[in-house]
Amino acid sequence: LFMDDNSPPHGARIVTAGLQELGVSRIVWPAMNYGLNPIEHVWDQLKQRLDDRTPPLSDLAELYVFVKE
C-alpha cells in the first residue's frame, strides 16, 4: 500500500510503472491534504521541538542524538 499526496513526482510514469511492477496498491488521496497525511503531524512536532531548542543544534551528529531521544 502506497500513500501519496498527488504531487507531480508521485504521478510520474516511471513511479507508477515501478509501483505496478512491485504489486503496490495505491490509495487516491486529495492533493496536499494535511489532515489525511499522518506523517505531517510528526514533522510538525519535530520542527517545533527543534525550533524550541536552545542552543540550536550545530551539526548532524547532534541532530541524530536529538531525534533518537
N, CA, C, O and CB atoms as a CASP TS submission, in Angstrom:
PFRMAT TS
TARGET T0000
AUTHOR 0000-0000-0000
METHOD Language model
MODEL 1
PARENT N/A
ATOM      1  N   LEU     1       0.852  -1.170   0.000  1.00  0.00           N
ATOM      2  CA  LEU     1       0.000   0.000   0.000  1.00  0.00           C
ATOM      3  C   LEU     1       0.897   1.232   0.000  1.00  0.00           C
ATOM      4  O   LEU     1       1.836   1.322   0.790  1.00  0.00           O
ATOM      5  CB  LEU     1      -0.969  -0.001   1.223  1.00  0.00           C
ATOM      6  N   PHE     2       0.609   2.167  -0.875  1.00  0.00           N
ATOM      7  CA  PHE     2       1.411   3.382  -1.008  1.00  0.00           C
ATOM      8  C   PHE     2       0.496   4.587  -0.893  1.00  0.00           C
ATOM      9  O   PHE     2      -0.496   4.693  -1.613  1.00  0.00           O
ATOM     10  CB  PHE     2       2.186   3.403  -2.356  1.00  0.00           C
ATOM     11  N   MET     3       0.829   5.487   0.006  1.00  0.00           N
ATOM     12  CA  MET     3       0.056   6.717   0.181  1.00  0.00           C
ATOM     13  C   MET     3       0.874   7.874  -0.357  1.00  0.00           C
ATOM     14  O   MET     3       1.993   8.119   0.094  1.00  0.00           O
ATOM     15  CB  MET     3      -0.323   6.950   1.677  1.00  0.00           C
ATOM     16  N   ASP     4       0.315   8.580  -1.317  1.00  0.00           N
ATOM     17  CA  ASP     4       0.988   9.782  -1.797  1.00  0.00           C
ATOM     18  C   ASP     4       0.014  10.948  -1.733  1.00  0.00           C
ATOM     19  O   ASP     4      -1.171  10.761  -1.455  1.00  0.00           O
ATOM     20  CB  ASP     4       1.526   9.586  -3.244  1.00  0.00           C
ATOM     21  N   ASP     5       0.509  12.136  -1.987  1.00  0.00           N
ATOM     22  CA  ASP     5      -0.351  13.315  -1.903  1.00  0.00           C
ATOM     23  C   ASP     5      -0.628  13.910  -3.275  1.00  0.00           C
ATOM     24  O   ASP     5      -0.941  15.095  -3.395  1.00  0.00           O
ATOM     25  CB  ASP     5       0.283  14.365  -1.005  1.00  0.00           C
ATOM     26  N   ASN     6      -0.512  13.087  -4.304  1.00  0.00           N
ATOM     27  CA  ASN     6      -0.772  13.504  -5.685  1.00  0.00           C
ATOM     28  C   ASN     6       0.181  14.588  -6.173  1.00  0.00           C
ATOM     29  O   ASN     6      -0.138  15.310  -7.117  1.00  0.00           O
ATOM     30  CB  ASN     6      -2.188  13.994  -5.811  1.00  0.00           C
ATOM     31  N   SER     7       1.330  14.708  -5.548  1.00  0.00           N
ATOM     32  CA  SER     7       2.293  15.680  -6.060  1.00  0.00           C
ATOM     33  C   SER     7       2.822  15.149  -7.397  1.00  0.00           C
ATOM     34  O   SER     7       2.854  13.935  -7.599  1.00  0.00           O
ATOM     35  CB  SER     7       3.470  15.926  -5.031  1.00  0.00           C
ATOM     36  N   PRO     8       3.230  16.020  -8.301  1.00  0.00           N
ATOM     37  CA  PRO     8       3.643  15.590  -9.635  1.00  0.00           C
ATOM     38  C   PRO     8       4.680  14.460  -9.667  1.00  0.00           C
ATOM     39  O   PRO     8       4.533  13.549 -10.481  1.00  0.00           O
ATOM     40  CB  PRO     8       4.188  16.754 -10.363  1.00  0.00           C
ATOM     41  N   PRO     9       5.723  14.472  -8.819  1.00  0.00           N
ATOM     42  CA  PRO     9       6.682  13.361  -8.890  1.00  0.00           C
ATOM     43  C   PRO     9       6.054  11.998  -8.583  1.00  0.00           C
ATOM     44  O   PRO     9       6.466  10.984  -9.146  1.00  0.00           O
ATOM     45  CB  PRO     9       7.821  13.614  -7.927  1.00  0.00           C
ATOM     46  N   HIS    10       5.068  11.974  -7.699  1.00  0.00           N
ATOM     47  CA  HIS    10       4.441  10.701  -7.349  1.00  0.00           C
ATOM     48  C   HIS    10       3.629  10.133  -8.504  1.00  0.00           C
ATOM     49  O   HIS    10       3.402   8.925  -8.564  1.00  0.00           O
ATOM     50  CB  HIS    10       3.553  10.872  -6.132  1.00  0.00           C
ATOM     51  N   GLY    11       3.189  10.990  -9.421  1.00  0.00           N
ATOM     52  CA  GLY    11       2.387  10.540 -10.551  1.00  0.00           C
ATOM     53  C   GLY    11       3.188  10.291 -11.814  1.00  0.00           C
ATOM     54  O   GLY    11       2.617   9.968 -12.856  1.00  0.00           O
ATOM     55  N   ALA    12       4.492  10.434 -11.735  1.00  0.00           N
ATOM     56  CA  ALA    12       5.332  10.222 -12.912  1.00  0.00           C
ATOM     57  C   ALA    12       5.166   8.799 -13.434  1.00  0.00           C
ATOM     58  O   ALA    12       4.971   7.862 -12.660  1.00  0.00           O
ATOM     59  CB  ALA    12       6.810  10.501 -12.580  1.00  0.00           C
ATOM     60  N   ARG    13       5.247   8.650 -14.750  1.00  0.00           N
ATOM     61  CA  ARG    13       5.068   7.319 -15.359  1.00  0.00           C
ATOM     62  C   ARG    13       6.033   6.293 -14.788  1.00  0.00           C
ATOM     63  O   ARG    13       5.655   5.145 -14.555  1.00  0.00           O
ATOM     64  CB  ARG    13       5.250   7.401 -16.870  1.00  0.00           C
ATOM     65  N   ILE    14       7.275   6.697 -14.561  1.00  0.00           N
ATOM     66  CA  ILE    14       8.260   5.744 -14.052  1.00  0.00           C
ATOM     67  C   ILE    14       7.904   5.277 -12.639  1.00  0.00           C
ATOM     68  O   ILE    14       8.111   4.112 -12.299  1.00  0.00           O
ATOM     69  CB  ILE    14       9.658   6.371 -14.062  1.00  0.00           C
ATOM     70  N   VAL    15       7.370   6.185 -11.816  1.00  0.00           N
ATOM     71  CA  VAL    15       6.957   5.821 -10.454  1.00  0.00           C
ATOM     72  C   VAL    15       5.752   4.897 -10.510  1.00  0.00           C
ATOM     73  O   VAL    15       5.714   3.871  -9.830  1.00  0.00           O
ATOM     74  CB  VAL    15       6.629   7.084  -9.617  1.00  0.00           C
ATOM     75  N   THR    16       4.764   5.266 -11.327  1.00  0.00           N
ATOM     76  CA  THR    16       3.563   4.444 -11.468  1.00  0.00           C
ATOM     77  C   THR    16       3.923   3.055 -11.974  1.00  0.00           C
ATOM     78  O   THR    16       3.427   2.059 -11.448  1.00  0.00           O
ATOM     79  CB  THR    16       2.560   5.112 -12.419  1.00  0.00           C
ATOM     80  N   ALA    17       4.776   2.978 -12.985  1.00  0.00           N
ATOM     81  CA  ALA    17       5.188   1.684 -13.534  1.00  0.00           C
ATOM     82  C   ALA    17       5.935   0.857 -12.489  1.00  0.00           C
ATOM     83  O   ALA    17       5.718  -0.350 -12.375  1.00  0.00           O
ATOM     84  CB  ALA    17       6.070   1.885 -14.775  1.00  0.00           C
ATOM     85  N   GLY    18       6.806   1.503 -11.736  1.00  0.00           N
ATOM     86  CA  GLY    18       7.558   0.788 -10.702  1.00  0.00           C
ATOM     87  C   GLY    18       6.656   0.231  -9.621  1.00  0.00           C
ATOM     88  O   GLY    18       6.848  -0.899  -9.172  1.00  0.00           O
ATOM     89  N   LEU    19       5.675   1.010  -9.198  1.00  0.00           N
ATOM     90  CA  LEU    19       4.736   0.535  -8.178  1.00  0.00           C
ATOM     91  C   LEU    19       3.907  -0.626  -8.705  1.00  0.00           C
ATOM     92  O   LEU    19       3.679  -1.601  -7.989  1.00  0.00           O
ATOM     93  CB  LEU    19       3.815   1.673  -7.721  1.00  0.00           C
ATOM     94  N   GLN    20       3.450  -0.530  -9.965  1.00  0.00           N
ATOM     95  CA  GLN    20       2.681  -1.624 -10.559  1.00  0.00           C
ATOM     96  C   GLN    20       3.530  -2.883 -10.653  1.00  0.00           C
ATOM     97  O   GLN    20       3.057  -3.981 -10.359  1.00  0.00           O
ATOM     98  CB  GLN    20       2.161  -1.228 -11.951  1.00  0.00           C
ATOM     99  N   GLU    21       4.771  -2.725 -11.058  1.00  0.00           N
ATOM    100  CA  GLU    21       5.685  -3.861 -11.190  1.00  0.00           C
ATOM    101  C   GLU    21       5.904  -4.561  -9.851  1.00  0.00           C
ATOM    102  O   GLU    21       6.039  -5.784  -9.795  1.00  0.00           O
ATOM    103  CB  GLU    21       7.026  -3.398 -11.761  1.00  0.00           C
ATOM    104  N   LEU    22       5.937  -3.781  -8.782  1.00  0.00           N
ATOM    105  CA  LEU    22       6.130  -4.338  -7.441  1.00  0.00           C
ATOM    106  C   LEU    22       4.828  -4.832  -6.815  1.00  0.00           C
ATOM    107  O   LEU    22       4.843  -5.427  -5.737  1.00  0.00           O
ATOM    108  CB  LEU    22       6.760  -3.300  -6.539  1.00  0.00           C
ATOM    109  N   GLY    23       3.706  -4.586  -7.485  1.00  0.00           N
ATOM    110  CA  GLY    23       2.419  -5.014  -6.956  1.00  0.00           C
ATOM    111  C   GLY    23       1.924  -4.156  -5.806  1.00  0.00           C
ATOM    112  O   GLY    23       1.165  -4.622  -4.956  1.00  0.00           O
ATOM    113  N   VAL    24       2.356  -2.900  -5.781  1.00  0.00           N
ATOM    114  CA  VAL    24       1.973  -1.990  -4.703  1.00  0.00           C
ATOM    115  C   VAL    24       0.644  -1.331  -5.052  1.00  0.00           C
ATOM    116  O   VAL    24       0.491  -0.752  -6.128  1.00  0.00           O
ATOM    117  CB  VAL    24       3.074  -0.917  -4.460  1.00  0.00           C
ATOM    118  N   SER    25      -0.309  -1.423  -4.142  1.00  0.00           N
ATOM    119  CA  SER    25      -1.606  -0.769  -4.331  1.00  0.00           C
ATOM    120  C   SER    25      -1.483   0.701  -3.963  1.00  0.00           C
ATOM    121  O   SER    25      -0.684   1.081  -3.107  1.00  0.00           O
ATOM    122  CB  SER    25      -2.712  -1.457  -3.479  1.00  0.00           C
ATOM    123  N   ARG    26      -2.279   1.506  -4.617  1.00  0.00           N
ATOM    124  CA  ARG    26      -2.262   2.940  -4.371  1.00  0.00           C
ATOM    125  C   ARG    26      -3.610   3.389  -3.836  1.00  0.00           C
ATOM    126  O   ARG    26      -4.652   2.936  -4.310  1.00  0.00           O
ATOM    127  CB  ARG    26      -1.906   3.711  -5.653  1.00  0.00           C
ATOM    128  N   ILE    27      -3.595   4.270  -2.860  1.00  0.00           N
ATOM    129  CA  ILE    27      -4.818   4.889  -2.368  1.00  0.00           C
ATOM    130  C   ILE    27      -4.839   6.308  -2.919  1.00  0.00           C
ATOM    131  O   ILE    27      -3.852   7.037  -2.818  1.00  0.00           O
ATOM    132  CB  ILE    27      -4.896   4.872  -0.787  1.00  0.00           C
ATOM    133  N   VAL    28      -5.951   6.686  -3.491  1.00  0.00           N
ATOM    134  CA  VAL    28      -6.081   8.036  -4.030  1.00  0.00           C
ATOM    135  C   VAL    28      -6.494   8.969  -2.895  1.00  0.00           C
ATOM    136  O   VAL    28      -7.521   8.767  -2.247  1.00  0.00           O
ATOM    137  CB  VAL    28      -7.119   8.082  -5.205  1.00  0.00           C
ATOM    138  N   TRP    29      -5.681   9.984  -2.671  1.00  0.00           N
ATOM    139  CA  TRP    29      -5.933  10.969  -1.622  1.00  0.00           C
ATOM    140  C   TRP    29      -6.101  12.333  -2.256  1.00  0.00           C
ATOM    141  O   TRP    29      -5.591  12.570  -3.351  1.00  0.00           O
ATOM    142  CB  TRP    29      -4.788  10.988  -0.579  1.00  0.00           C
ATOM    143  N   PRO    30      -6.808  13.236  -1.590  1.00  0.00           N
ATOM    144  CA  PRO    30      -6.855  14.618  -2.078  1.00  0.00           C
ATOM    145  C   PRO    30      -5.446  15.218  -2.038  1.00  0.00           C
ATOM    146  O   PRO    30      -4.668  14.943  -1.125  1.00  0.00           O
ATOM    147  CB  PRO    30      -7.846  15.478  -1.226  1.00  0.00           C
ATOM    148  N   ALA    31      -5.139  16.026  -3.023  1.00  0.00           N
ATOM    149  CA  ALA    31      -3.810  16.634  -3.094  1.00  0.00           C
ATOM    150  C   ALA    31      -3.557  17.530  -1.890  1.00  0.00           C
ATOM    151  O   ALA    31      -4.412  18.319  -1.487  1.00  0.00           O
ATOM    152  CB  ALA    31      -3.655  17.439  -4.390  1.00  0.00           C
ATOM    153  N   MET    32      -2.372  17.389  -1.332  1.00  0.00           N
ATOM    154  CA  MET    32      -1.888  18.256  -0.261  1.00  0.00           C
ATOM    155  C   MET    32      -2.861  18.367   0.910  1.00  0.00           C
ATOM    156  O   MET    32      -3.016  19.447   1.480  1.00  0.00           O
ATOM    157  CB  MET    32      -1.610  19.627  -0.810  1.00  0.00           C
ATOM    158  N   ASN    33      -3.515  17.274   1.276  1.00  0.00           N
ATOM    159  CA  ASN    33      -4.471  17.296   2.380  1.00  0.00           C
ATOM    160  C   ASN    33      -3.740  16.962   3.668  1.00  0.00           C
ATOM    161  O   ASN    33      -3.488  15.796   3.970  1.00  0.00           O
ATOM    162  CB  ASN    33      -5.640  16.303   2.134  1.00  0.00           C
ATOM    163  N   TYR    34      -3.409  17.986   4.412  1.00  0.00           N
ATOM    164  CA  TYR    34      -2.627  17.853   5.639  1.00  0.00           C
ATOM    165  C   TYR    34      -3.282  16.906   6.640  1.00  0.00           C
ATOM    166  O   TYR    34      -2.598  16.089   7.257  1.00  0.00           O
ATOM    167  CB  TYR    34      -2.427  19.214   6.278  1.00  0.00           C
ATOM    168  N   GLY    35      -4.579  17.007   6.804  1.00  0.00           N
ATOM    169  CA  GLY    35      -5.278  16.225   7.819  1.00  0.00           C
ATOM    170  C   GLY    35      -5.282  14.732   7.571  1.00  0.00           C
ATOM    171  O   GLY    35      -5.431  13.953   8.512  1.00  0.00           O
ATOM    172  N   LEU    36      -5.120  14.312   6.316  1.00  0.00           N
ATOM    173  CA  LEU    36      -5.156  12.891   5.990  1.00  0.00           C
ATOM    174  C   LEU    36      -3.772  12.257   5.927  1.00  0.00           C
ATOM    175  O   LEU    36      -3.659  11.046   5.737  1.00  0.00           O
ATOM    176  CB  LEU    36      -5.857  12.691   4.679  1.00  0.00           C
ATOM    177  N   ASN    37      -2.738  13.041   6.080  1.00  0.00           N
ATOM    178  CA  ASN    37      -1.385  12.514   5.978  1.00  0.00           C
ATOM    179  C   ASN    37      -0.728  12.541   7.354  1.00  0.00           C
ATOM    180  O   ASN    37      -0.184  13.569   7.758  1.00  0.00           O
ATOM    181  CB  ASN    37      -0.552  13.325   4.953  1.00  0.00           C
ATOM    182  N   PRO    38      -0.771  11.414   8.083  1.00  0.00           N
ATOM    183  CA  PRO    38      -0.296  11.403   9.465  1.00  0.00           C
ATOM    184  C   PRO    38       1.162  11.809   9.647  1.00  0.00           C
ATOM    185  O   PRO    38       1.512  12.351  10.696  1.00  0.00           O
ATOM    186  CB  PRO    38      -0.486  10.052  10.030  1.00  0.00           C
ATOM    187  N   ILE    39       2.014  11.568   8.668  1.00  0.00           N
ATOM    188  CA  ILE    39       3.428  11.900   8.842  1.00  0.00           C
ATOM    189  C   ILE    39       3.630  13.409   8.981  1.00  0.00           C
ATOM    190  O   ILE    39       4.602  13.854   9.592  1.00  0.00           O
ATOM    191  CB  ILE    39       4.248  11.366   7.661  1.00  0.00           C
ATOM    192  N   GLU    40       2.711  14.196   8.416  1.00  0.00           N
ATOM    193  CA  GLU    40       2.832  15.650   8.529  1.00  0.00           C
ATOM    194  C   GLU    40       2.783  16.096   9.986  1.00  0.00           C
ATOM    195  O   GLU    40       3.458  17.054  10.363  1.00  0.00           O
ATOM    196  CB  GLU    40       1.722  16.341   7.732  1.00  0.00           C
ATOM    197  N   HIS    41       1.997  15.416  10.802  1.00  0.00           N
ATOM    198  CA  HIS    41       1.919  15.757  12.228  1.00  0.00           C
ATOM    199  C   HIS    41       3.246  15.452  12.934  1.00  0.00           C
ATOM    200  O   HIS    41       3.672  16.189  13.824  1.00  0.00           O
ATOM    201  CB  HIS    41       0.764  14.981  12.906  1.00  0.00           C
ATOM    202  N   VAL    42       3.886  14.362  12.525  1.00  0.00           N
ATOM    203  CA  VAL    42       5.190  14.006  13.099  1.00  0.00           C
ATOM    204  C   VAL    42       6.215  15.079  12.747  1.00  0.00           C
ATOM    205  O   VAL    42       6.972  15.524  13.610  1.00  0.00           O
ATOM    206  CB  VAL    42       5.663  12.613  12.587  1.00  0.00           C
ATOM    207  N   TRP    43       6.242  15.498  11.472  1.00  0.00           N
ATOM    208  CA  TRP    43       7.199  16.527  11.049  1.00  0.00           C
ATOM    209  C   TRP    43       6.955  17.826  11.800  1.00  0.00           C
ATOM    210  O   TRP    43       7.902  18.509  12.192  1.00  0.00           O
ATOM    211  CB  TRP    43       7.105  16.769   9.532  1.00  0.00           C
ATOM    212  N   ASP    44       5.670  18.173  12.005  1.00  0.00           N
ATOM    213  CA  ASP    44       5.354  19.401  12.743  1.00  0.00           C
ATOM    214  C   ASP    44       5.884  19.352  14.176  1.00  0.00           C
ATOM    215  O   ASP    44       6.447  20.328  14.670  1.00  0.00           O
ATOM    216  CB  ASP    44       3.842  19.634  12.758  1.00  0.00           C
ATOM    217  N   GLN    45       5.699  18.212  14.834  1.00  0.00           N
ATOM    218  CA  GLN    45       6.184  18.083  16.213  1.00  0.00           C
ATOM    219  C   GLN    45       7.703  18.166  16.269  1.00  0.00           C
ATOM    220  O   GLN    45       8.263  18.830  17.141  1.00  0.00           O
ATOM    221  CB  GLN    45       5.710  16.759  16.828  1.00  0.00           C
ATOM    222  N   LEU    46       8.362  17.494  15.341  1.00  0.00           N
ATOM    223  CA  LEU    46       9.822  17.528  15.305  1.00  0.00           C
ATOM    224  C   LEU    46      10.318  18.954  15.052  1.00  0.00           C
ATOM    225  O   LEU    46      11.242  19.421  15.718  1.00  0.00           O
ATOM    226  CB  LEU    46      10.358  16.573  14.218  1.00  0.00           C
ATOM    227  N   LYS    47       9.705  19.637  14.094  1.00  0.00           N
ATOM    228  CA  LYS    47      10.106  21.017  13.797  1.00  0.00           C
ATOM    229  C   LYS    47       9.903  21.917  15.013  1.00  0.00           C
ATOM    230  O   LYS    47      10.760  22.745  15.321  1.00  0.00           O
ATOM    231  CB  LYS    47       9.309  21.563  12.597  1.00  0.00           C
ATOM    232  N   GLN    48       8.782  21.762  15.699  1.00  0.00           N
ATOM    233  CA  GLN    48       8.513  22.593  16.875  1.00  0.00           C
ATOM    234  C   GLN    48       9.563  22.351  17.960  1.00  0.00           C
ATOM    235  O   GLN    48      10.049  23.296  18.582  1.00  0.00           O
ATOM    236  CB  GLN    48       7.100  22.305  17.427  1.00  0.00           C
ATOM    237  N   ARG    49       9.909  21.084  18.183  1.00  0.00           N
ATOM    238  CA  ARG    49      10.927  20.774  19.200  1.00  0.00           C
ATOM    239  C   ARG    49      12.289  21.329  18.817  1.00  0.00           C
ATOM    240  O   ARG    49      13.040  21.801  19.671  1.00  0.00           O
ATOM    241  CB  ARG    49      11.029  19.263  19.409  1.00  0.00           C
ATOM    242  N   LEU    50      12.603  21.269  17.526  1.00  0.00           N
ATOM    243  CA  LEU    50      13.874  21.838  17.068  1.00  0.00           C
ATOM    244  C   LEU    50      13.875  23.355  17.221  1.00  0.00           C
ATOM    245  O   LEU    50      14.872  23.944  17.640  1.00  0.00           O
ATOM    246  CB  LEU    50      14.140  21.454  15.603  1.00  0.00           C
ATOM    247  N   ASP    51      12.744  23.988  16.876  1.00  0.00           N
ATOM    248  CA  ASP    51      12.652  25.448  17.000  1.00  0.00           C
ATOM    249  C   ASP    51      12.760  25.903  18.454  1.00  0.00           C
ATOM    250  O   ASP    51      13.301  26.972  18.734  1.00  0.00           O
ATOM    251  CB  ASP    51      11.337  25.946  16.400  1.00  0.00           C
ATOM    252  N   ASP    52      12.244  25.088  19.382  1.00  0.00           N
ATOM    253  CA  ASP    52      12.255  25.445  20.805  1.00  0.00           C
ATOM    254  C   ASP    52      13.602  25.180  21.474  1.00  0.00           C
ATOM    255  O   ASP    52      13.834  25.638  22.593  1.00  0.00           O
ATOM    256  CB  ASP    52      11.174  24.677  21.533  1.00  0.00           C
ATOM    257  N   ARG    53      14.476  24.460  20.817  1.00  0.00           N
ATOM    258  CA  ARG    53      15.743  24.041  21.419  1.00  0.00           C
ATOM    259  C   ARG    53      16.712  25.217  21.535  1.00  0.00           C
ATOM    260  O   ARG    53      16.920  25.977  20.590  1.00  0.00           O
ATOM    261  CB  ARG    53      16.379  22.913  20.594  1.00  0.00           C
ATOM    262  N   THR    54      17.295  25.336  22.726  1.00  0.00           N
ATOM    263  CA  THR    54      18.306  26.356  22.973  1.00  0.00           C
ATOM    264  C   THR    54      19.485  25.692  23.658  1.00  0.00           C
ATOM    265  O   THR    54      19.280  25.036  24.680  1.00  0.00           O
ATOM    266  CB  THR    54      17.740  27.528  23.835  1.00  0.00           C
ATOM    267  N   PRO    55      20.681  25.818  23.171  1.00  0.00           N
ATOM    268  CA  PRO    55      21.069  26.453  21.918  1.00  0.00           C
ATOM    269  C   PRO    55      20.690  25.562  20.729  1.00  0.00           C
ATOM    270  O   PRO    55      20.423  24.372  20.898  1.00  0.00           O
ATOM    271  CB  PRO    55      22.584  26.750  21.911  1.00  0.00           C
ATOM    272  N   PRO    56      20.670  26.147  19.528  1.00  0.00           N
ATOM    273  CA  PRO    56      20.346  25.351  18.343  1.00  0.00           C
ATOM    274  C   PRO    56      21.389  24.262  18.112  1.00  0.00           C
ATOM    275  O   PRO    56      22.537  24.383  18.538  1.00  0.00           O
ATOM    276  CB  PRO    56      20.243  26.251  17.106  1.00  0.00           C
ATOM    277  N   LEU    57      20.979  23.213  17.440  1.00  0.00           N
ATOM    278  CA  LEU    57      21.911  22.134  17.105  1.00  0.00           C
ATOM    279  C   LEU    57      22.959  22.661  16.137  1.00  0.00           C
ATOM    280  O   LEU    57      22.670  23.510  15.293  1.00  0.00           O
ATOM    281  CB  LEU    57      21.161  20.914  16.493  1.00  0.00           C
ATOM    282  N   SER    58      24.177  22.149  16.268  1.00  0.00           N
ATOM    283  CA  SER    58      25.255  22.690  15.436  1.00  0.00           C
ATOM    284  C   SER    58      25.696  21.757  14.319  1.00  0.00           C
ATOM    285  O   SER    58      26.378  22.192  13.391  1.00  0.00           O
ATOM    286  CB  SER    58      26.433  23.014  16.294  1.00  0.00           C
ATOM    287  N   ASP    59      25.320  20.472  14.388  1.00  0.00           N
ATOM    288  CA  ASP    59      25.736  19.563  13.320  1.00  0.00           C
ATOM    289  C   ASP    59      24.802  18.351  13.249  1.00  0.00           C
ATOM    290  O   ASP    59      23.905  18.201  14.078  1.00  0.00           O
ATOM    291  CB  ASP    59      27.194  19.104  13.540  1.00  0.00           C
ATOM    292  N   LEU    60      25.022  17.496  12.258  1.00  0.00           N
ATOM    293  CA  LEU    60      24.160  16.329  12.052  1.00  0.00           C
ATOM    294  C   LEU    60      24.262  15.318  13.184  1.00  0.00           C
ATOM    295  O   LEU    60      23.283  14.640  13.497  1.00  0.00           O
ATOM    296  CB  LEU    60      24.505  15.657  10.746  1.00  0.00           C
ATOM    297  N   ALA    61      25.426  15.208  13.798  1.00  0.00           N
ATOM    298  CA  ALA    61      25.582  14.272  14.912  1.00  0.00           C
ATOM    299  C   ALA    61      24.664  14.668  16.071  1.00  0.00           C
ATOM    300  O   ALA    61      24.025  13.807  16.676  1.00  0.00           O
ATOM    301  CB  ALA    61      27.057  14.229  15.384  1.00  0.00           C
ATOM    302  N   GLU    62      24.596  15.951  16.378  1.00  0.00           N
ATOM    303  CA  GLU    62      23.697  16.426  17.438  1.00  0.00           C
ATOM    304  C   GLU    62      22.237  16.194  17.051  1.00  0.00           C
ATOM    305  O   GLU    62      21.419  15.818  17.890  1.00  0.00           O
ATOM    306  CB  GLU    62      23.940  17.925  17.724  1.00  0.00           C
ATOM    307  N   LEU    63      21.918  16.420  15.785  1.00  0.00           N
ATOM    308  CA  LEU    63      20.550  16.191  15.312  1.00  0.00           C
ATOM    309  C   LEU    63      20.172  14.725  15.476  1.00  0.00           C
ATOM    310  O   LEU    63      19.062  14.414  15.908  1.00  0.00           O
ATOM    311  CB  LEU    63      20.405  16.619  13.836  1.00  0.00           C
ATOM    312  N   TYR    64      21.076  13.836  15.138  1.00  0.00           N
ATOM    313  CA  TYR    64      20.825  12.400  15.257  1.00  0.00           C
ATOM    314  C   TYR    64      20.518  12.025  16.707  1.00  0.00           C
ATOM    315  O   TYR    64      19.559  11.299  16.969  1.00  0.00           O
ATOM    316  CB  TYR    64      22.036  11.596  14.743  1.00  0.00           C
ATOM    317  N   VAL    65      21.315  12.508  17.635  1.00  0.00           N
ATOM    318  CA  VAL    65      21.100  12.226  19.060  1.00  0.00           C
ATOM    319  C   VAL    65      19.770  12.817  19.512  1.00  0.00           C
ATOM    320  O   VAL    65      19.015  12.168  20.237  1.00  0.00           O
ATOM    321  CB  VAL    65      22.261  12.794  19.918  1.00  0.00           C
ATOM    322  N   PHE    66      19.482  14.035  19.092  1.00  0.00           N
ATOM    323  CA  PHE    66      18.239  14.714  19.462  1.00  0.00           C
ATOM    324  C   PHE    66      17.020  13.925  18.988  1.00  0.00           C
ATOM    325  O   PHE    66      16.069  13.741  19.748  1.00  0.00           O
ATOM    326  CB  PHE    66      18.210  16.133  18.875  1.00  0.00           C
ATOM    327  N   VAL    67      17.038  13.466  17.760  1.00  0.00           N
ATOM    328  CA  VAL    67      15.900  12.724  17.201  1.00  0.00           C
ATOM    329  C   VAL    67      15.727  11.386  17.908  1.00  0.00           C
ATOM    330  O   VAL    67      14.598  10.956  18.146  1.00  0.00           O
ATOM    331  CB  VAL    67      16.090  12.501  15.689  1.00  0.00           C
ATOM    332  N   LYS    68      16.828  10.725  18.245  1.00  0.00           N
ATOM    333  CA  LYS    68      16.732   9.434  18.941  1.00  0.00           C
ATOM    334  C   LYS    68      16.135   9.582  20.328  1.00  0.00           C
ATOM    335  O   LYS    68      15.473   8.669  20.821  1.00  0.00           O
ATOM    336  CB  LYS    68      18.103   8.786  19.044  1.00  0.00           C
ATOM    337  N   GLU    69      16.368  10.741  20.971  1.00  0.00           N
ATOM    338  CA  GLU    69      15.827  10.970  22.317  1.00  0.00           C
ATOM    339  C   GLU    69      14.342  11.152  22.212  1.00  0.00           C
ATOM    340  O   GLU    69      13.673  11.358  23.224  1.00  0.00           O
ATOM    341  CB  GLU    69      16.478  12.198  22.997  1.00  0.00           C
TER
END
